[in-house]
Amino acid sequence: MTDPRRTEQVHPDHADLDRLSPLDLVGVLAADQLAAVRAVQAAAPALARAVEAALPRLARGGRLVYAGAGTSGRLGVLDATELTPTFSWPPERAVPLIAGGEAAIRRAVEGAEDDEEAGARDVRGVGTGPDDVLIAVAASGTTPYALGAVRAARAAGALSIALANNPGTPLLRAADCAVALDTGPEVISGSTRLKAGTAQKIALNTLSSALMVRLGKVYGNLMVDLRATNAKLEGRAVRLVQHATGAPEAEAYAALAAAGGHVKTAVVMLRLGLDVGAAQARLEAAGGHARAALGEVQSGEREVGE
């Protein structure tokens, strides 16, 4: 019996994969990854709907909760972890859940993905509520752990978003927002850590980055919610402040020092000639949006939550 899931089917090309030269082998594997980009591009409308649905909950203080098994779970852990250094997103508001627990980040935990009740239990265990957003990820779209996570999230009133690489699968049908990433069979048949995983990584990057932009973590295309905590980030922060304000390096550095290394505060200080307290107050009144704090919101432009 043929498995209807395209990710589980044998790739029709490259039956001689194991006989290719290293150069040809690398070329085949790299070229097949382009299908991941195409799959995410095709899913752009679904991703945009997920962003729109998630924004009000996150604006009210909700959390992003990720759930998955194996490669999908590890990609969720990665996305959740990177939100804090990139956007100063509070770590307690990015909650990664992976089948088998933290041990599964480094090694496979056999059978963990088959436990639907464990997925539901983990979601309940982190106190998932109505303002939270669950992102469940599974290449197959049939993983019991991810299905259990969606079931529990919906029961708690949370928004559920599902990413899967097979259209029409149970996970996509179970979630509020379904994002199908149709990457098809893998060059190494069944190895969904390849282009299926790449598509998931791109989709997660796209989804979370779009959310952060709309939540005011970015000014223009500048990463202004960065907080400098080491020498590399300090240099990056100075350059960002200079780009946003036109200030000379010494002035940008001084503003950053006064702002505790927070780029957005330093930008508002320099652009409006404010001290740190006044700049922070102005940003707070604007909901953290630099453009609004600077008085640059145009007539008819809508802020999140309005």
PDB file of C-alpha atoms in Angstrom:
ATOM      1  CA  MET A   1       0.000   0.000   0.000  1.00  0.00           C
ATOM      2  CA  THR A   2       1.369   3.416  -1.001  1.00  0.00           C
ATOM      3  CA  ASP A   3       1.665   5.964   1.794  1.00  0.00           C
ATOM      4  CA  PRO A   4      -0.386   9.021   0.753  1.00  0.00           C
ATOM      5  CA  ARG A   5       2.023  11.378   2.519  1.00  0.00           C
ATOM      6  CA  ARG A   6       4.301  12.833  -0.122  1.00  0.00           C
ATOM      7  CA  THR A   7       7.185  13.209   2.322  1.00  0.00           C
ATOM      8  CA  GLU A   8       7.171   9.426   2.790  1.00  0.00           C
ATOM      9  CA  GLN A   9       7.256   8.559  -0.897  1.00  0.00           C
ATOM     10  CA  VAL A  10      10.390   7.520  -2.778  1.00  0.00           C
ATOM     11  CA  HIS A  11      11.846  10.348  -4.836  1.00  0.00           C
ATOM     12  CA  PRO A  12      11.465   9.515  -8.548  1.00  0.00           C
ATOM     13  CA  ASP A  13      14.896  10.884  -9.446  1.00  0.00           C
ATOM     14  CA  HIS A  14      18.446  10.026  -8.427  1.00  0.00           C
ATOM     15  CA  ALA A  15      18.101   6.292  -7.868  1.00  0.00           C
ATOM     16  CA  ASP A  16      21.882   6.250  -8.315  1.00  0.00           C
ATOM     17  CA  LEU A  17      22.487   8.810  -5.546  1.00  0.00           C
ATOM     18  CA  ASP A  18      25.001   6.556  -3.809  1.00  0.00           C
ATOM     19  CA  ARG A  19      27.079   6.304  -6.989  1.00  0.00           C
ATOM     20  CA  LEU A  20      27.510  10.039  -7.595  1.00  0.00           C
ATOM     21  CA  SER A  21      30.826  11.857  -7.233  1.00  0.00           C
ATOM     22  CA  PRO A  22      31.095  14.161  -4.212  1.00  0.00           C
ATOM     23  CA  LEU A  23      30.601  17.232  -6.410  1.00  0.00           C
ATOM     24  CA  ASP A  24      27.525  15.815  -8.139  1.00  0.00           C
ATOM     25  CA  LEU A  25      26.139  14.526  -4.842  1.00  0.00           C
ATOM     26  CA  VAL A  26      26.446  17.919  -3.180  1.00  0.00           C
ATOM     27  CA  GLY A  27      24.906  19.570  -6.232  1.00  0.00           C
ATOM     28  CA  VAL A  28      21.858  17.280  -6.141  1.00  0.00           C
ATOM     29  CA  LEU A  29      21.303  17.736  -2.410  1.00  0.00           C
ATOM     30  CA  ALA A  30      21.698  21.522  -2.581  1.00  0.00           C
ATOM     31  CA  ALA A  31      19.471  21.920  -5.644  1.00  0.00           C
ATOM     32  CA  ASP A  32      16.654  19.949  -4.025  1.00  0.00           C
ATOM     33  CA  GLN A  33      16.572  22.463  -1.166  1.00  0.00           C
ATOM     34  CA  LEU A  34      15.168  25.058  -3.584  1.00  0.00           C
ATOM     35  CA  ALA A  35      11.826  23.270  -3.292  1.00  0.00           C
ATOM     36  CA  ALA A  36      11.719  24.406   0.345  1.00  0.00           C
ATOM     37  CA  VAL A  37      11.807  28.056  -0.697  1.00  0.00           C
ATOM     38  CA  ARG A  38       9.081  27.485  -3.276  1.00  0.00           C
ATOM     39  CA  ALA A  39       6.901  25.724  -0.713  1.00  0.00           C
ATOM     40  CA  VAL A  40       7.134  28.624   1.739  1.00  0.00           C
ATOM     41  CA  GLN A  41       6.438  31.151  -1.015  1.00  0.00           C
ATOM     42  CA  ALA A  42       3.300  29.210  -1.937  1.00  0.00           C
ATOM     43  CA  ALA A  43       2.266  29.226   1.732  1.00  0.00           C
ATOM     44  CA  ALA A  44       2.690  33.016   2.107  1.00  0.00           C
ATOM     45  CA  PRO A  45      -1.075  33.749   2.276  1.00  0.00           C
ATOM     46  CA  ALA A  46      -1.530  31.139   5.008  1.00  0.00           C
ATOM     47  CA  LEU A  47       1.443  32.496   6.951  1.00  0.00           C
ATOM     48  CA  ALA A  48       0.042  36.032   6.668  1.00  0.00           C
ATOM     49  CA  ARG A  49      -3.313  34.842   8.043  1.00  0.00           C
ATOM     50  CA  ALA A  50      -1.496  33.230  10.964  1.00  0.00           C
ATOM     51  CA  VAL A  51       0.349  36.483  11.682  1.00  0.00           C
ATOM     52  CA  GLU A  52      -2.908  38.464  11.656  1.00  0.00           C
ATOM     53  CA  ALA A  53      -4.602  35.966  13.965  1.00  0.00           C
ATOM     54  CA  ALA A  54      -1.704  35.824  16.430  1.00  0.00           C
ATOM     55  CA  LEU A  55      -0.980  39.546  16.749  1.00  0.00           C
ATOM     56  CA  PRO A  56      -3.844  40.597  19.054  1.00  0.00           C
ATOM     57  CA  ARG A  57      -3.093  37.818  21.520  1.00  0.00           C
ATOM     58  CA  LEU A  58       0.608  38.603  21.662  1.00  0.00           C
ATOM     59  CA  ALA A  59      -0.122  42.328  21.959  1.00  0.00           C
ATOM     60  CA  ARG A  60      -2.141  41.490  25.082  1.00  0.00           C
ATOM     61  CA  GLY A  61       0.867  39.752  26.605  1.00  0.00           C
ATOM     62  CA  GLY A  62       0.410  36.219  25.312  1.00  0.00           C
ATOM     63  CA  ARG A  63       3.165  33.732  24.660  1.00  0.00           C
ATOM     64  CA  LEU A  64       4.450  31.768  21.694  1.00  0.00           C
ATOM     65  CA  VAL A  65       4.380  28.066  22.535  1.00  0.00           C
ATOM     66  CA  TYR A  66       6.111  25.702  20.114  1.00  0.00           C
ATOM     67  CA  ALA A  67       5.428  21.957  19.940  1.00  0.00           C
ATOM     68  CA  GLY A  68       6.993  19.250  17.814  1.00  0.00           C
ATOM     69  CA  ALA A  69       9.006  16.056  17.751  1.00  0.00           C
ATOM     70  CA  GLY A  70      12.423  15.227  16.321  1.00  0.00           C
ATOM     71  CA  THR A  71      13.732  17.710  13.757  1.00  0.00           C
ATOM     72  CA  SER A  72      10.472  19.675  13.882  1.00  0.00           C
ATOM     73  CA  GLY A  73      10.704  20.003  17.662  1.00  0.00           C
ATOM     74  CA  ARG A  74      14.357  21.052  17.512  1.00  0.00           C
ATOM     75  CA  LEU A  75      13.553  23.745  14.961  1.00  0.00           C
ATOM     76  CA  GLY A  76      10.867  25.044  17.321  1.00  0.00           C
ATOM     77  CA  VAL A  77      13.402  25.158  20.162  1.00  0.00           C
ATOM     78  CA  LEU A  78      15.802  27.086  17.919  1.00  0.00           C
ATOM     79  CA  ASP A  79      13.205  29.645  16.838  1.00  0.00           C
ATOM     80  CA  ALA A  80      12.008  30.211  20.396  1.00  0.00           C
ATOM     81  CA  THR A  81      15.556  30.587  21.703  1.00  0.00           C
ATOM     82  CA  GLU A  82      16.632  33.128  19.089  1.00  0.00           C
ATOM     83  CA  LEU A  83      13.775  35.576  19.724  1.00  0.00           C
ATOM     84  CA  THR A  84      15.366  36.942  22.890  1.00  0.00           C
ATOM     85  CA  PRO A  85      18.818  37.979  21.569  1.00  0.00           C
ATOM     86  CA  THR A  86      17.330  39.213  18.280  1.00  0.00           C
ATOM     87  CA  PHE A  87      14.257  41.090  19.463  1.00  0.00           C
ATOM     88  CA  SER A  88      14.577  41.270  23.289  1.00  0.00           C
ATOM     89  CA  TRP A  89      11.473  39.085  23.415  1.00  0.00           C
ATOM     90  CA  PRO A  90      11.087  37.935  27.049  1.00  0.00           C
ATOM     91  CA  PRO A  91      12.312  34.335  27.270  1.00  0.00           C
ATOM     92  CA  GLU A  92       9.333  33.381  29.402  1.00  0.00           C
ATOM     93  CA  ARG A  93       7.098  34.334  26.467  1.00  0.00           C
ATOM     94  CA  ALA A  94       8.721  31.843  24.054  1.00  0.00           C
ATOM     95  CA  VAL A  95       8.064  28.323  25.328  1.00  0.00           C
ATOM     96  CA  PRO A  96       9.471  25.396  23.316  1.00  0.00           C
ATOM     97  CA  LEU A  97       7.999  21.938  23.886  1.00  0.00           C
ATOM     98  CA  ILE A  98       9.623  18.882  22.321  1.00  0.00           C
ATOM     99  CA  ALA A  99       8.498  15.269  22.516  1.00  0.00           C
ATOM    100  CA  GLY A 100      10.727  13.484  24.984  1.00  0.00           C
ATOM    101  CA  GLY A 101      11.714  16.670  26.828  1.00  0.00           C
ATOM    102  CA  GLU A 102      15.042  18.487  26.781  1.00  0.00           C
ATOM    103  CA  ALA A 103      16.978  15.243  26.307  1.00  0.00           C
ATOM    104  CA  ALA A 104      15.430  14.985  22.835  1.00  0.00           C
ATOM    105  CA  ILE A 105      17.198  18.157  21.698  1.00  0.00           C
ATOM    106  CA  ARG A 106      20.480  16.249  21.437  1.00  0.00           C
ATOM    107  CA  ARG A 107      19.371  12.653  20.886  1.00  0.00           C
ATOM    108  CA  ALA A 108      16.347  10.757  19.652  1.00  0.00           C
ATOM    109  CA  VAL A 109      13.905   9.619  22.330  1.00  0.00           C
ATOM    110  CA  GLU A 110      12.274   6.547  20.886  1.00  0.00           C
ATOM    111  CA  GLY A 111       8.491   6.510  20.835  1.00  0.00           C
ATOM    112  CA  ALA A 112       8.101   9.998  22.294  1.00  0.00           C
ATOM    113  CA  GLU A 113       6.437  11.400  19.188  1.00  0.00           C
ATOM    114  CA  ASP A 114       3.776   8.674  19.285  1.00  0.00           C
ATOM    115  CA  ASP A 115       2.354   9.824  22.641  1.00  0.00           C
ATOM    116  CA  GLU A 116      -0.578  12.113  21.894  1.00  0.00           C
ATOM    117  CA  GLU A 117      -1.447  12.545  25.550  1.00  0.00           C
ATOM    118  CA  ALA A 118       2.132  13.690  26.293  1.00  0.00           C
ATOM    119  CA  GLY A 119       1.663  16.554  23.813  1.00  0.00           C
ATOM    120  CA  ALA A 120      -1.564  17.581  25.491  1.00  0.00           C
ATOM    121  CA  ARG A 121      -0.020  17.196  28.939  1.00  0.00           C
ATOM    122  CA  ASP A 122       2.991  19.339  28.051  1.00  0.00           C
ATOM    123  CA  VAL A 123       0.764  22.127  26.713  1.00  0.00           C
ATOM    124  CA  ARG A 124      -1.371  22.062  29.849  1.00  0.00           C
ATOM    125  CA  GLY A 125       1.754  21.858  31.996  1.00  0.00           C
ATOM    126  CA  VAL A 126       3.034  25.264  30.855  1.00  0.00           C
ATOM    127  CA  GLY A 127      -0.311  26.872  31.684  1.00  0.00           C
ATOM    128  CA  THR A 128      -1.368  27.601  28.115  1.00  0.00           C
ATOM    129  CA  GLY A 129      -4.263  30.078  28.053  1.00  0.00           C
ATOM    130  CA  PRO A 130      -6.474  32.182  25.760  1.00  0.00           C
ATOM    131  CA  ASP A 131      -3.842  34.817  24.944  1.00  0.00           C
ATOM    132  CA  ASP A 132      -1.220  32.249  23.944  1.00  0.00           C
ATOM    133  CA  VAL A 133      -0.334  31.087  20.437  1.00  0.00           C
ATOM    134  CA  LEU A 134       0.670  27.478  19.845  1.00  0.00           C
ATOM    135  CA  ILE A 135       2.829  26.669  16.802  1.00  0.00           C
ATOM    136  CA  ALA A 136       2.746  22.926  16.168  1.00  0.00           C
ATOM    137  CA  VAL A 137       5.247  21.580  13.633  1.00  0.00           C
ATOM    138  CA  ALA A 138       5.330  18.125  12.030  1.00  0.00           C
ATOM    139  CA  ALA A 139       6.622  17.151   8.602  1.00  0.00           C
ATOM    140  CA  SER A 140       4.196  14.240   8.288  1.00  0.00           C
ATOM    141  CA  GLY A 141       1.210  16.163   9.619  1.00  0.00           C
ATOM    142  CA  THR A 142       0.216  13.047  11.537  1.00  0.00           C
ATOM    143  CA  THR A 143       2.554  13.111  14.566  1.00  0.00           C
ATOM    144  CA  PRO A 144       0.474  12.218  17.652  1.00  0.00           C
ATOM    145  CA  TYR A 145       2.509  14.448  20.002  1.00  0.00           C
ATOM    146  CA  ALA A 146       1.799  17.523  17.851  1.00  0.00           C
ATOM    147  CA  LEU A 147      -1.861  16.560  17.487  1.00  0.00           C
ATOM    148  CA  GLY A 148      -2.201  16.272  21.255  1.00  0.00           C
ATOM    149  CA  ALA A 149      -0.595  19.686  21.674  1.00  0.00           C
ATOM    150  CA  VAL A 150      -3.093  21.277  19.271  1.00  0.00           C
ATOM    151  CA  ARG A 151      -6.005  19.541  20.983  1.00  0.00           C
ATOM    152  CA  ALA A 152      -5.000  20.859  24.405  1.00  0.00           C
ATOM    153  CA  ALA A 153      -4.243  24.360  23.114  1.00  0.00           C
ATOM    154  CA  ARG A 154      -7.644  24.681  21.508  1.00  0.00           C
ATOM    155  CA  ALA A 155      -9.335  23.361  24.657  1.00  0.00           C
ATOM    156  CA  ALA A 156      -7.536  26.114  26.609  1.00  0.00           C
ATOM    157  CA  GLY A 157      -8.758  28.778  24.188  1.00  0.00           C
ATOM    158  CA  ALA A 158      -5.322  29.427  22.678  1.00  0.00           C
ATOM    159  CA  LEU A 159      -4.784  30.072  18.981  1.00  0.00           C
ATOM    160  CA  SER A 160      -3.278  27.050  17.226  1.00  0.00           C
ATOM    161  CA  ILE A 161      -1.063  27.298  14.139  1.00  0.00           C
ATOM    162  CA  ALA A 162       0.108  24.139  12.382  1.00  0.00           C
ATOM    163  CA  LEU A 163       3.011  23.726   9.956  1.00  0.00           C
ATOM    164  CA  ALA A 164       3.142  20.447   8.033  1.00  0.00           C
ATOM    165  CA  ASN A 165       4.756  19.271   4.811  1.00  0.00           C
ATOM    166  CA  ASN A 166       1.825  17.185   3.598  1.00  0.00           C
ATOM    167  CA  PRO A 167      -1.373  18.981   2.574  1.00  0.00           C
ATOM    168  CA  GLY A 168      -4.695  17.849   4.002  1.00  0.00           C
ATOM    169  CA  THR A 169      -3.196  15.988   6.948  1.00  0.00           C
ATOM    170  CA  PRO A 170      -4.830  15.672  10.398  1.00  0.00           C
ATOM    171  CA  LEU A 171      -2.583  18.275  12.028  1.00  0.00           C
ATOM    172  CA  LEU A 172      -3.534  20.909   9.466  1.00  0.00           C
ATOM    173  CA  ARG A 173      -7.221  20.055   9.827  1.00  0.00           C
ATOM    174  CA  ALA A 174      -7.038  20.249  13.615  1.00  0.00           C
ATOM    175  CA  ALA A 175      -5.482  23.727  13.906  1.00  0.00           C
ATOM    176  CA  ASP A 176      -7.061  27.173  13.667  1.00  0.00           C
ATOM    177  CA  CYS A 177      -4.452  28.285  11.118  1.00  0.00           C
ATOM    178  CA  ALA A 178      -3.081  25.663   8.722  1.00  0.00           C
ATOM    179  CA  VAL A 179       0.185  26.242   6.850  1.00  0.00           C
ATOM    180  CA  ALA A 180       0.938  23.527   4.298  1.00  0.00           C
ATOM    181  CA  LEU A 181       4.568  23.400   3.148  1.00  0.00           C
ATOM    182  CA  ASP A 182       4.310  20.951   0.272  1.00  0.00           C
ATOM    183  CA  THR A 183       7.928  19.941  -0.283  1.00  0.00           C
ATOM    184  CA  GLY A 184       7.240  16.474  -1.732  1.00  0.00           C
ATOM    185  CA  PRO A 185       9.535  13.428  -1.571  1.00  0.00           C
ATOM    186  CA  GLU A 186      13.074  13.795  -0.273  1.00  0.00           C
ATOM    187  CA  VAL A 187      16.194  13.015  -2.313  1.00  0.00           C
ATOM    188  CA  ILE A 188      17.132  10.646   0.507  1.00  0.00           C
ATOM    189  CA  SER A 189      13.668   9.153   0.665  1.00  0.00           C
ATOM    190  CA  GLY A 190      11.894   9.757   3.961  1.00  0.00           C
ATOM    191  CA  SER A 191      14.625  11.931   5.484  1.00  0.00           C
ATOM    192  CA  THR A 192      12.495  14.938   6.388  1.00  0.00           C
ATOM    193  CA  ARG A 193      15.435  16.688   8.047  1.00  0.00           C
ATOM    194  CA  LEU A 194      16.278  17.732   4.481  1.00  0.00           C
ATOM    195  CA  LYS A 195      14.033  20.057   2.469  1.00  0.00           C
ATOM    196  CA  ALA A 196      10.987  19.470   4.695  1.00  0.00           C
ATOM    197  CA  GLY A 197      13.043  20.687   7.652  1.00  0.00           C
ATOM    198  CA  THR A 198      14.446  23.571   5.620  1.00  0.00           C
ATOM    199  CA  ALA A 199      10.930  24.700   4.707  1.00  0.00           C
ATOM    200  CA  GLN A 200       9.919  24.525   8.363  1.00  0.00           C
ATOM    201  CA  LYS A 201      12.936  26.634   9.354  1.00  0.00           C
ATOM    202  CA  ILE A 202      12.131  29.271   6.723  1.00  0.00           C
ATOM    203  CA  ALA A 203       8.447  29.297   7.699  1.00  0.00           C
ATOM    204  CA  LEU A 204       9.219  29.620  11.410  1.00  0.00           C
ATOM    205  CA  ASN A 205      11.727  32.422  10.721  1.00  0.00           C
ATOM    206  CA  THR A 206       9.173  34.167   8.540  1.00  0.00           C
ATOM    207  CA  LEU A 207       6.288  33.777  10.973  1.00  0.00           C
ATOM    208  CA  SER A 208       8.110  34.865  14.119  1.00  0.00           C
ATOM    209  CA  SER A 209      10.014  37.686  12.389  1.00  0.00           C
ATOM    210  CA  ALA A 210       6.809  39.056  10.872  1.00  0.00           C
ATOM    211  CA  LEU A 211       5.193  38.985  14.304  1.00  0.00           C
ATOM    212  CA  MET A 212       8.128  40.843  15.845  1.00  0.00           C
ATOM    213  CA  VAL A 213       8.058  43.499  13.112  1.00  0.00           C
ATOM    214  CA  ARG A 214       4.338  44.097  13.601  1.00  0.00           C
ATOM    215  CA  LEU A 215       4.800  44.221  17.385  1.00  0.00           C
ATOM    216  CA  GLY A 216       7.228  47.131  17.045  1.00  0.00           C
ATOM    217  CA  LYS A 217      10.494  45.273  17.480  1.00  0.00           C
ATOM    218  CA  VAL A 218      11.806  46.747  14.225  1.00  0.00           C
ATOM    219  CA  TYR A 219      12.068  50.358  12.996  1.00  0.00           C
ATOM    220  CA  GLY A 220      12.166  50.446   9.212  1.00  0.00           C
ATOM    221  CA  ASN A 221      14.257  47.343   8.669  1.00  0.00           C
ATOM    222  CA  LEU A 222      16.517  47.997  11.669  1.00  0.00           C
ATOM    223  CA  MET A 223      16.707  45.575  14.594  1.00  0.00           C
ATOM    224  CA  VAL A 224      16.131  48.315  17.172  1.00  0.00           C
ATOM    225  CA  ASP A 225      15.029  46.138  20.096  1.00  0.00           C
ATOM    226  CA  LEU A 226      18.540  44.755  20.248  1.00  0.00           C
ATOM    227  CA  ARG A 227      20.190  45.203  23.624  1.00  0.00           C
ATOM    228  CA  ALA A 228      23.996  45.190  23.464  1.00  0.00           C
ATOM    229  CA  THR A 229      25.367  42.552  25.853  1.00  0.00           C
ATOM    230  CA  ASN A 230      28.805  41.834  24.337  1.00  0.00           C
ATOM    231  CA  ALA A 231      31.456  43.519  22.213  1.00  0.00           C
ATOM    232  CA  LYS A 232      30.059  42.267  18.897  1.00  0.00           C
ATOM    233  CA  LEU A 233      26.538  43.430  19.721  1.00  0.00           C
ATOM    234  CA  GLU A 234      27.833  46.726  21.077  1.00  0.00           C
ATOM    235  CA  GLY A 235      29.416  47.530  17.725  1.00  0.00           C
ATOM    236  CA  ARG A 236      26.268  46.468  15.904  1.00  0.00           C
ATOM    237  CA  ALA A 237      24.121  48.605  18.212  1.00  0.00           C
ATOM    238  CA  VAL A 238      26.247  51.704  17.602  1.00  0.00           C
ATOM    239  CA  ARG A 239      25.974  51.238  13.838  1.00  0.00           C
ATOM    240  CA  LEU A 240      22.192  50.803  14.073  1.00  0.00           C
ATOM    241  CA  VAL A 241      21.828  53.998  16.123  1.00  0.00           C
ATOM    242  CA  GLN A 242      24.024  55.891  13.685  1.00  0.00           C
ATOM    243  CA  HIS A 243      22.032  54.652  10.716  1.00  0.00           C
ATOM    244  CA  ALA A 244      18.693  55.585  12.302  1.00  0.00           C
ATOM    245  CA  THR A 245      19.756  59.005  13.561  1.00  0.00           C
ATOM    246  CA  GLY A 246      22.736  60.200  11.528  1.00  0.00           C
ATOM    247  CA  ALA A 247      24.599  60.835  14.781  1.00  0.00           C
ATOM    248  CA  PRO A 248      28.385  60.548  14.908  1.00  0.00           C
ATOM    249  CA  GLU A 249      29.832  57.450  16.523  1.00  0.00           C
ATOM    250  CA  ALA A 250      30.735  59.096  19.836  1.00  0.00           C
ATOM    251  CA  GLU A 251      27.250  60.542  20.234  1.00  0.00           C
ATOM    252  CA  ALA A 252      25.597  57.235  19.369  1.00  0.00           C
ATOM    253  CA  TYR A 253      27.835  55.420  21.840  1.00  0.00           C
ATOM    254  CA  ALA A 254      27.012  57.896  24.619  1.00  0.00           C
ATOM    255  CA  ALA A 255      23.271  57.598  24.012  1.00  0.00           C
ATOM    256  CA  LEU A 256      23.490  53.826  24.063  1.00  0.00           C
ATOM    257  CA  ALA A 257      25.420  53.896  27.319  1.00  0.00           C
ATOM    258  CA  ALA A 258      22.752  56.103  28.881  1.00  0.00           C
ATOM    259  CA  ALA A 259      20.010  53.812  27.524  1.00  0.00           C
ATOM    260  CA  GLY A 260      21.551  50.699  29.014  1.00  0.00           C
ATOM    261  CA  GLY A 261      22.517  49.424  25.572  1.00  0.00           C
ATOM    262  CA  HIS A 262      18.942  49.530  24.229  1.00  0.00           C
ATOM    263  CA  VAL A 263      19.008  50.678  20.605  1.00  0.00           C
ATOM    264  CA  LYS A 264      15.394  51.850  20.353  1.00  0.00           C
ATOM    265  CA  THR A 265      15.648  54.077  23.402  1.00  0.00           C
ATOM    266  CA  ALA A 266      18.897  55.614  22.132  1.00  0.00           C
ATOM    267  CA  VAL A 267      17.297  56.315  18.747  1.00  0.00           C
ATOM    268  CA  VAL A 268      14.351  58.151  20.330  1.00  0.00           C
ATOM    269  CA  MET A 269      16.710  60.086  22.615  1.00  0.00           C
ATOM    270  CA  LEU A 270      18.820  61.339  19.750  1.00  0.00           C
ATOM    271  CA  ARG A 271      16.058  61.951  17.235  1.00  0.00           C
ATOM    272  CA  LEU A 272      13.893  63.932  19.673  1.00  0.00           C
ATOM    273  CA  GLY A 273      16.562  65.403  21.929  1.00  0.00           C
ATOM    274  CA  LEU A 274      15.205  63.655  25.037  1.00  0.00           C
ATOM    275  CA  ASP A 275      16.878  62.237  28.110  1.00  0.00           C
ATOM    276  CA  VAL A 276      16.621  58.517  28.762  1.00  0.00           C
ATOM    277  CA  GLY A 277      13.612  58.763  31.091  1.00  0.00           C
ATOM    278  CA  ALA A 278      11.585  60.858  28.666  1.00  0.00           C
ATOM    279  CA  ALA A 279      12.488  58.592  25.756  1.00  0.00           C
ATOM    280  CA  GLN A 280      11.440  55.498  27.679  1.00  0.00           C
ATOM    281  CA  ALA A 281       8.159  57.150  28.669  1.00  0.00           C
ATOM    282  CA  ARG A 282       7.455  58.111  25.086  1.00  0.00           C
ATOM    283  CA  LEU A 283       8.114  54.572  23.884  1.00  0.00           C
ATOM    284  CA  GLU A 284       5.908  53.129  26.599  1.00  0.00           C
ATOM    285  CA  ALA A 285       3.074  55.455  25.605  1.00  0.00           C
ATOM    286  CA  ALA A 286       3.509  54.296  22.007  1.00  0.00           C
ATOM    287  CA  GLY A 287       3.322  50.622  22.964  1.00  0.00           C
ATOM    288  CA  GLY A 288       6.998  50.158  22.202  1.00  0.00           C
ATOM    289  CA  HIS A 289       6.692  51.208  18.554  1.00  0.00           C
ATOM    290  CA  ALA A 290       9.603  53.470  17.614  1.00  0.00           C
ATOM    291  CA  ARG A 291       7.840  54.929  14.586  1.00  0.00           C
ATOM    292  CA  ALA A 292       4.841  55.962  16.690  1.00  0.00           C
ATOM    293  CA  ALA A 293       7.091  57.331  19.440  1.00  0.00           C
ATOM    294  CA  LEU A 294       8.856  59.455  16.822  1.00  0.00           C
ATOM    295  CA  GLY A 295       5.537  60.779  15.525  1.00  0.00           C
ATOM    296  CA  GLU A 296       5.958  59.106  12.142  1.00  0.00           C
ATOM    297  CA  VAL A 297       2.697  57.126  12.041  1.00  0.00           C
ATOM    298  CA  GLN A 298       0.773  58.346   9.019  1.00  0.00           C
ATOM    299  CA  SER A 299      -2.926  59.069   8.919  1.00  0.00           C
ATOM    300  CA  GLY A 300      -4.814  55.799   8.527  1.00  0.00           C
ATOM    301  CA  GLU A 301      -1.825  53.679   9.549  1.00  0.00           C
ATOM    302  CA  ARG A 302      -2.978  51.113  12.060  1.00  0.00           C
ATOM    303  CA  GLU A 303      -1.103  49.954  15.124  1.00  0.00           C
ATOM    304  CA  VAL A 304      -1.391  46.417  16.484  1.00  0.00           C
ATOM    305  CA  GLY A 305      -4.414  45.980  18.730  1.00  0.00           C
ATOM    306  CA  GLU A 306      -6.410  48.818  17.253  1.00  0.00           C
TER     307      GLU A 306
END
